[in-house]
Short mmCIF file of C-alpha atoms in Angstrom, two decimals:
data_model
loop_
_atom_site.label_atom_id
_atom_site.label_comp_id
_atom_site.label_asym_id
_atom_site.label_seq_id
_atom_site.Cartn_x
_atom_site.Cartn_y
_atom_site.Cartn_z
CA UNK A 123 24.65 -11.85 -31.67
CA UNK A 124 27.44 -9.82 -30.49
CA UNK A 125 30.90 -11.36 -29.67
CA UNK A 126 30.74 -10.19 -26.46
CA UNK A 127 27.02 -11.39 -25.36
CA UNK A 128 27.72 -14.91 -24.18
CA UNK A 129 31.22 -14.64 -23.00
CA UNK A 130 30.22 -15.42 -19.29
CA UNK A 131 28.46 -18.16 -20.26
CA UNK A 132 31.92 -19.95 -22.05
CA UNK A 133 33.18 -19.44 -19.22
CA UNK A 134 31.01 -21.39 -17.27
CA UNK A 135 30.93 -24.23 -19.55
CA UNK A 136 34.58 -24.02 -19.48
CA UNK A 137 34.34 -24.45 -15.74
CA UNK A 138 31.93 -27.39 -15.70
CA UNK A 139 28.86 -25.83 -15.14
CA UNK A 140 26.02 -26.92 -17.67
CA UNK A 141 22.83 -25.09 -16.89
CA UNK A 142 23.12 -21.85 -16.12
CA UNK A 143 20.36 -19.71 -15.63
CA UNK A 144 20.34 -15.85 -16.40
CA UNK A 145 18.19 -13.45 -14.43
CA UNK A 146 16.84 -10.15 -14.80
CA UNK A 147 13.98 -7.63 -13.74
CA UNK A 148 11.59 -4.84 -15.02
CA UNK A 149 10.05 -2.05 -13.38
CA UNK A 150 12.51 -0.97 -10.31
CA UNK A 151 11.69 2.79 -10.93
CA UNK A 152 8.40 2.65 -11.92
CA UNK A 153 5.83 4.37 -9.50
CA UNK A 154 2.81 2.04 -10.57
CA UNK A 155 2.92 -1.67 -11.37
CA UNK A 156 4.41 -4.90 -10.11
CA UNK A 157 8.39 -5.85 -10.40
CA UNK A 158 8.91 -8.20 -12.88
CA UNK A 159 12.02 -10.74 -12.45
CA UNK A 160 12.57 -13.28 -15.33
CA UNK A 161 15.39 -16.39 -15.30
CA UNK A 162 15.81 -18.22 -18.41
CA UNK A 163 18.41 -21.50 -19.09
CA UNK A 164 19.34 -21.01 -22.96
CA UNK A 165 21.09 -24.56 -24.47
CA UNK A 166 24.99 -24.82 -24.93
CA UNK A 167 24.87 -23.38 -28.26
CA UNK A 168 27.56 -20.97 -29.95
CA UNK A 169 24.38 -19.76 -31.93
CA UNK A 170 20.57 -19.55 -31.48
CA UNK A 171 18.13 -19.89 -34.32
CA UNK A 172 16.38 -16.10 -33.76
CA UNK A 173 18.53 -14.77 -31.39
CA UNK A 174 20.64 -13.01 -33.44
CA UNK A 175 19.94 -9.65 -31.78
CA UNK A 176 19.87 -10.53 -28.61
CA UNK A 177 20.86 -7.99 -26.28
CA UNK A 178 19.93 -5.64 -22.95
CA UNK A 179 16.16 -4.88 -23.40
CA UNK A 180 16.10 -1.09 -22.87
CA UNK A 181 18.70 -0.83 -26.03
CA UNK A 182 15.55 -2.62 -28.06
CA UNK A 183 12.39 -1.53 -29.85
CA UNK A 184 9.39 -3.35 -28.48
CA UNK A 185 8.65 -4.75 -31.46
CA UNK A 186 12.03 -6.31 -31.55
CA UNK A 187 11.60 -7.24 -27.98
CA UNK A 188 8.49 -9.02 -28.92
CA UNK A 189 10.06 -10.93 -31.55
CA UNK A 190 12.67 -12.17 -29.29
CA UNK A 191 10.71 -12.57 -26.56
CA UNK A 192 8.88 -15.74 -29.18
CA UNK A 193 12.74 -16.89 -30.28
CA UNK A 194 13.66 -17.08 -26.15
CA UNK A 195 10.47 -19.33 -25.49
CA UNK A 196 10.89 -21.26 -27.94
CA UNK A 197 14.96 -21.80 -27.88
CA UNK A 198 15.06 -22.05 -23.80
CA UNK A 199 15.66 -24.91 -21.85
CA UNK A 200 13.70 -23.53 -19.26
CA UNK A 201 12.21 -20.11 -18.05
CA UNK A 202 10.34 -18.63 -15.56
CA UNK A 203 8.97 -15.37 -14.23
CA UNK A 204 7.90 -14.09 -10.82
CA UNK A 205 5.84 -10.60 -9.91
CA UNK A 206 6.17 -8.29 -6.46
CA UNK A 207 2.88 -6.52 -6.49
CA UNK A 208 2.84 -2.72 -5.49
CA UNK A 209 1.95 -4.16 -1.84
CA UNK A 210 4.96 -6.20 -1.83
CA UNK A 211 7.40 -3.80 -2.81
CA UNK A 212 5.38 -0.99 -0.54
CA UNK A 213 5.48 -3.70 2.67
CA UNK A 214 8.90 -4.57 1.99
CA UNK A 215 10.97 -2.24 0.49
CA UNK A 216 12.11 -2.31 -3.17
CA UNK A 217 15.67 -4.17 -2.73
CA UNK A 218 13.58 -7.17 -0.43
CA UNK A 219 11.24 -6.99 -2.98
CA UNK A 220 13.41 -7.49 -6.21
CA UNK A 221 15.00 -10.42 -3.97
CA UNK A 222 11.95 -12.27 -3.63
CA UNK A 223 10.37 -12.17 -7.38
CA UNK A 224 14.20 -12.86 -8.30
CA UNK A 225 15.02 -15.91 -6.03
CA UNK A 226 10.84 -17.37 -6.89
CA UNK A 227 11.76 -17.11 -10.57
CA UNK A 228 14.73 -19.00 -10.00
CA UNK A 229 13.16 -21.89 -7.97
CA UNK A 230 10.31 -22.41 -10.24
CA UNK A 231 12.68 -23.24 -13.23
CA UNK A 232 12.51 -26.91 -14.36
CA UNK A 233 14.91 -28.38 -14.66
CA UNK A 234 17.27 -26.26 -11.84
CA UNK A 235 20.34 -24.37 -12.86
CA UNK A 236 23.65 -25.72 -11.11
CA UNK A 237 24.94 -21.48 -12.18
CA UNK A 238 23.05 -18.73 -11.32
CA UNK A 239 24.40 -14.82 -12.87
CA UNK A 240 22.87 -12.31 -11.85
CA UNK A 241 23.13 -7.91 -13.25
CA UNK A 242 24.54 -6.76 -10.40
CA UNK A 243 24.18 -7.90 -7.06
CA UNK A 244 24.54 -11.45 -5.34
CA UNK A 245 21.39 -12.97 -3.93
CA UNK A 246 21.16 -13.88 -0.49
CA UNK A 247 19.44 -17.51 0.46
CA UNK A 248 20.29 -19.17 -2.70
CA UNK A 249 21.48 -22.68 -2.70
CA UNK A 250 23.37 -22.68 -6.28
CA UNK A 251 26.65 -20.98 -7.46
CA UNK A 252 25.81 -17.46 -8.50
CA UNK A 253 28.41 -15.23 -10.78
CA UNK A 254 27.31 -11.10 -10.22
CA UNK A 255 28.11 -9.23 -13.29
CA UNK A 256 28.46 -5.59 -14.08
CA UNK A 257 26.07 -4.71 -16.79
CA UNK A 258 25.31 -8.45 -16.76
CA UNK A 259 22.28 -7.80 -19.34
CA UNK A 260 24.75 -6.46 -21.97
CA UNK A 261 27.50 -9.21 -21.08
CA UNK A 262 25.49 -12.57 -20.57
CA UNK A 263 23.19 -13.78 -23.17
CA UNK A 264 20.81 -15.61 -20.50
CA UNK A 265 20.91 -12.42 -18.34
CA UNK A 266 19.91 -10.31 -21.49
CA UNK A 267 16.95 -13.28 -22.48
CA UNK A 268 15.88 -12.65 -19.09
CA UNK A 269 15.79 -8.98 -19.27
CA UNK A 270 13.78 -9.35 -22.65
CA UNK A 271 11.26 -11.35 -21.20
CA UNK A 272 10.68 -9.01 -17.98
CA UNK A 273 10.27 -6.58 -19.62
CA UNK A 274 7.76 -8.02 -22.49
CA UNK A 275 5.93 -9.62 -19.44
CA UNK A 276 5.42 -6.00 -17.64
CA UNK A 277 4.49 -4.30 -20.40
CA UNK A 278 1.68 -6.42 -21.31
CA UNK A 279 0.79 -6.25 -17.66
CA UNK A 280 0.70 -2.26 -17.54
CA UNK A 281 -1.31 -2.22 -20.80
CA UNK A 282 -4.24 -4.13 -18.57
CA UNK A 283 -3.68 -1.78 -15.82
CA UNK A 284 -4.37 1.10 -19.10
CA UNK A 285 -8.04 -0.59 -19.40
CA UNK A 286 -8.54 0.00 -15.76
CA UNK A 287 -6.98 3.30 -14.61
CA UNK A 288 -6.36 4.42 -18.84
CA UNK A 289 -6.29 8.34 -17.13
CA UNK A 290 -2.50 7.60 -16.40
CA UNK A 291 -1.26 6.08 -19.59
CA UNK A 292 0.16 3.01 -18.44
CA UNK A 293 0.33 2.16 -22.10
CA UNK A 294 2.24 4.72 -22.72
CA UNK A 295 4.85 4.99 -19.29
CA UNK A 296 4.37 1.91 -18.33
CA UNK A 297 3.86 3.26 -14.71
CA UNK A 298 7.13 5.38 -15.21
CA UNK A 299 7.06 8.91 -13.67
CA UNK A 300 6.75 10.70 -16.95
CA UNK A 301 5.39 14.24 -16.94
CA UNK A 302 1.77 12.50 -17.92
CA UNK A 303 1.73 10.53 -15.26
CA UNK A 304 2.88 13.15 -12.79
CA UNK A 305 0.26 15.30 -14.49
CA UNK A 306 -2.73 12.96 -13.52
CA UNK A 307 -1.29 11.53 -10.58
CA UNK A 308 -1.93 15.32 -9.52
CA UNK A 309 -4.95 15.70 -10.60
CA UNK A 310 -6.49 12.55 -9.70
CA UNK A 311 -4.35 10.81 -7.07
CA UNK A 312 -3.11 7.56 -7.26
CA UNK A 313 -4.89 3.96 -8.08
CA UNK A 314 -4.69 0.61 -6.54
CA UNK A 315 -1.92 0.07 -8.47
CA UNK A 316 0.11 2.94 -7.57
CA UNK A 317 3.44 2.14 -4.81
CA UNK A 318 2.30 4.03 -2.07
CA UNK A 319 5.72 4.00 -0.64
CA UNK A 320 6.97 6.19 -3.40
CA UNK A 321 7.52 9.68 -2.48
CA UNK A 322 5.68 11.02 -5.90
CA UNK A 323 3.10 8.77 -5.04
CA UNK A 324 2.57 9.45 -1.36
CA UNK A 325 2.44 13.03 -2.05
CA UNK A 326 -0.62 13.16 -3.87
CA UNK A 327 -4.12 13.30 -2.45
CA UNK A 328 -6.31 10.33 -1.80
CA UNK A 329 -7.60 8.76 -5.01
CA UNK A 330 -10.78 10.07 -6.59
CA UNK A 331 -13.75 7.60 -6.48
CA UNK A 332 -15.22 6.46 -9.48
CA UNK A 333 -12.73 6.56 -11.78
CA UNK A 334 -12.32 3.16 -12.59
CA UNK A 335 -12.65 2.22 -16.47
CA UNK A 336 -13.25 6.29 -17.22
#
């Protein structure tokens, strides 16, 4: 594990704080899918049998992701995840959206964090301490479990959505606007779950009917 990746979280034990939860999401700029938001409470441990690579999940392979993902499960003191469907985020907006599935992944950890960081941005309605951090998922080892785990989570989701809808290659982009999914986004419109709200979605035609599972 880098030397860096876990200073925030000395910190905080430093301070007084003992469970401190990490947070992260998956999927903000993808055009199909839901938003995945992950928090994870890792013990107060210099080192972490199988986390020795921890570290932002888009600098990973997804097999390494998948091996960590196992290591975080196992090694956490408590995790959680939360979705905000394509309706969500397209009733919404993507900002409320990421909110929600953040704060719900939060709440639904057992035990509760008395520290909260968070990549980024502060969340509003939250009843604990939260620390924001720049590039928190490359700074904060729970952040960067988080991120592993939303991610993981999403993909396995999107490869589903591939058995429905597999003319878009969810498999593949992972609902990302890649030039095959523009491509058949053209040609076929969008699917169910396709954000209607996004401007490459909402400027294709209607969907075709019939092209479920083809």
């Amino acid at each position: 594990m880098d030397n860096v990746l876990g200073a925030p979280e000395k910190w905080a034990w430093r301070s007084g704080f003992h469970r401190v939860a990490g947070t992260d999401e998956a999927g903000r700029g993808a055009l199909a899918g839901p938003l995945v938001a992950a928090a994870v409470i890792l013990p107060r441990r210099e080192e972490l049998m199988g986390l020795e690579e921890l570290n932002d999940s888009k600098l990973l392979s997804p097999a390494k992701r998948k091996f960590l993902f196992k290591s975080i499960v196992e090694n956490a003191e408590a995790w959680s995840f939360a979705c905000a469907s394509p309706a969500d985020i397209d009733r919404w907006g993507l900002q409320k959206a990421n909110q929600v599935a953040l704060r719900e992944a939060l709440l639904n950890l057992k035990p509760p964090p008395d520290l909260v960081m968070v990549d980024y941005y502060r969340l509003p309605d939250l009843n604990v301490p939260q620390w924001s951090l720049v590039h928190g998922d490359r700074l904060s080892r729970s952040v960067a479990a988080a991120s592993v785990l939303a991610k993981v989570i999403r993909d396995h989701l999107m490869w589903f959505w591939s058995l429905l809808y597999p003319r878009y290659g969810f498999d593949r982009n992972k609902g990302y606007g890649t030039k095959e999914h523009l491509e058949a986004l053209a040609g076929c419109g969008p699917a169910p779950c396709h954000r209607s709200s996004f401007r490459s979605v909402s400027q294709t035609r209607l969907p075709l009917e019939g092209q479920l599972g083809e």
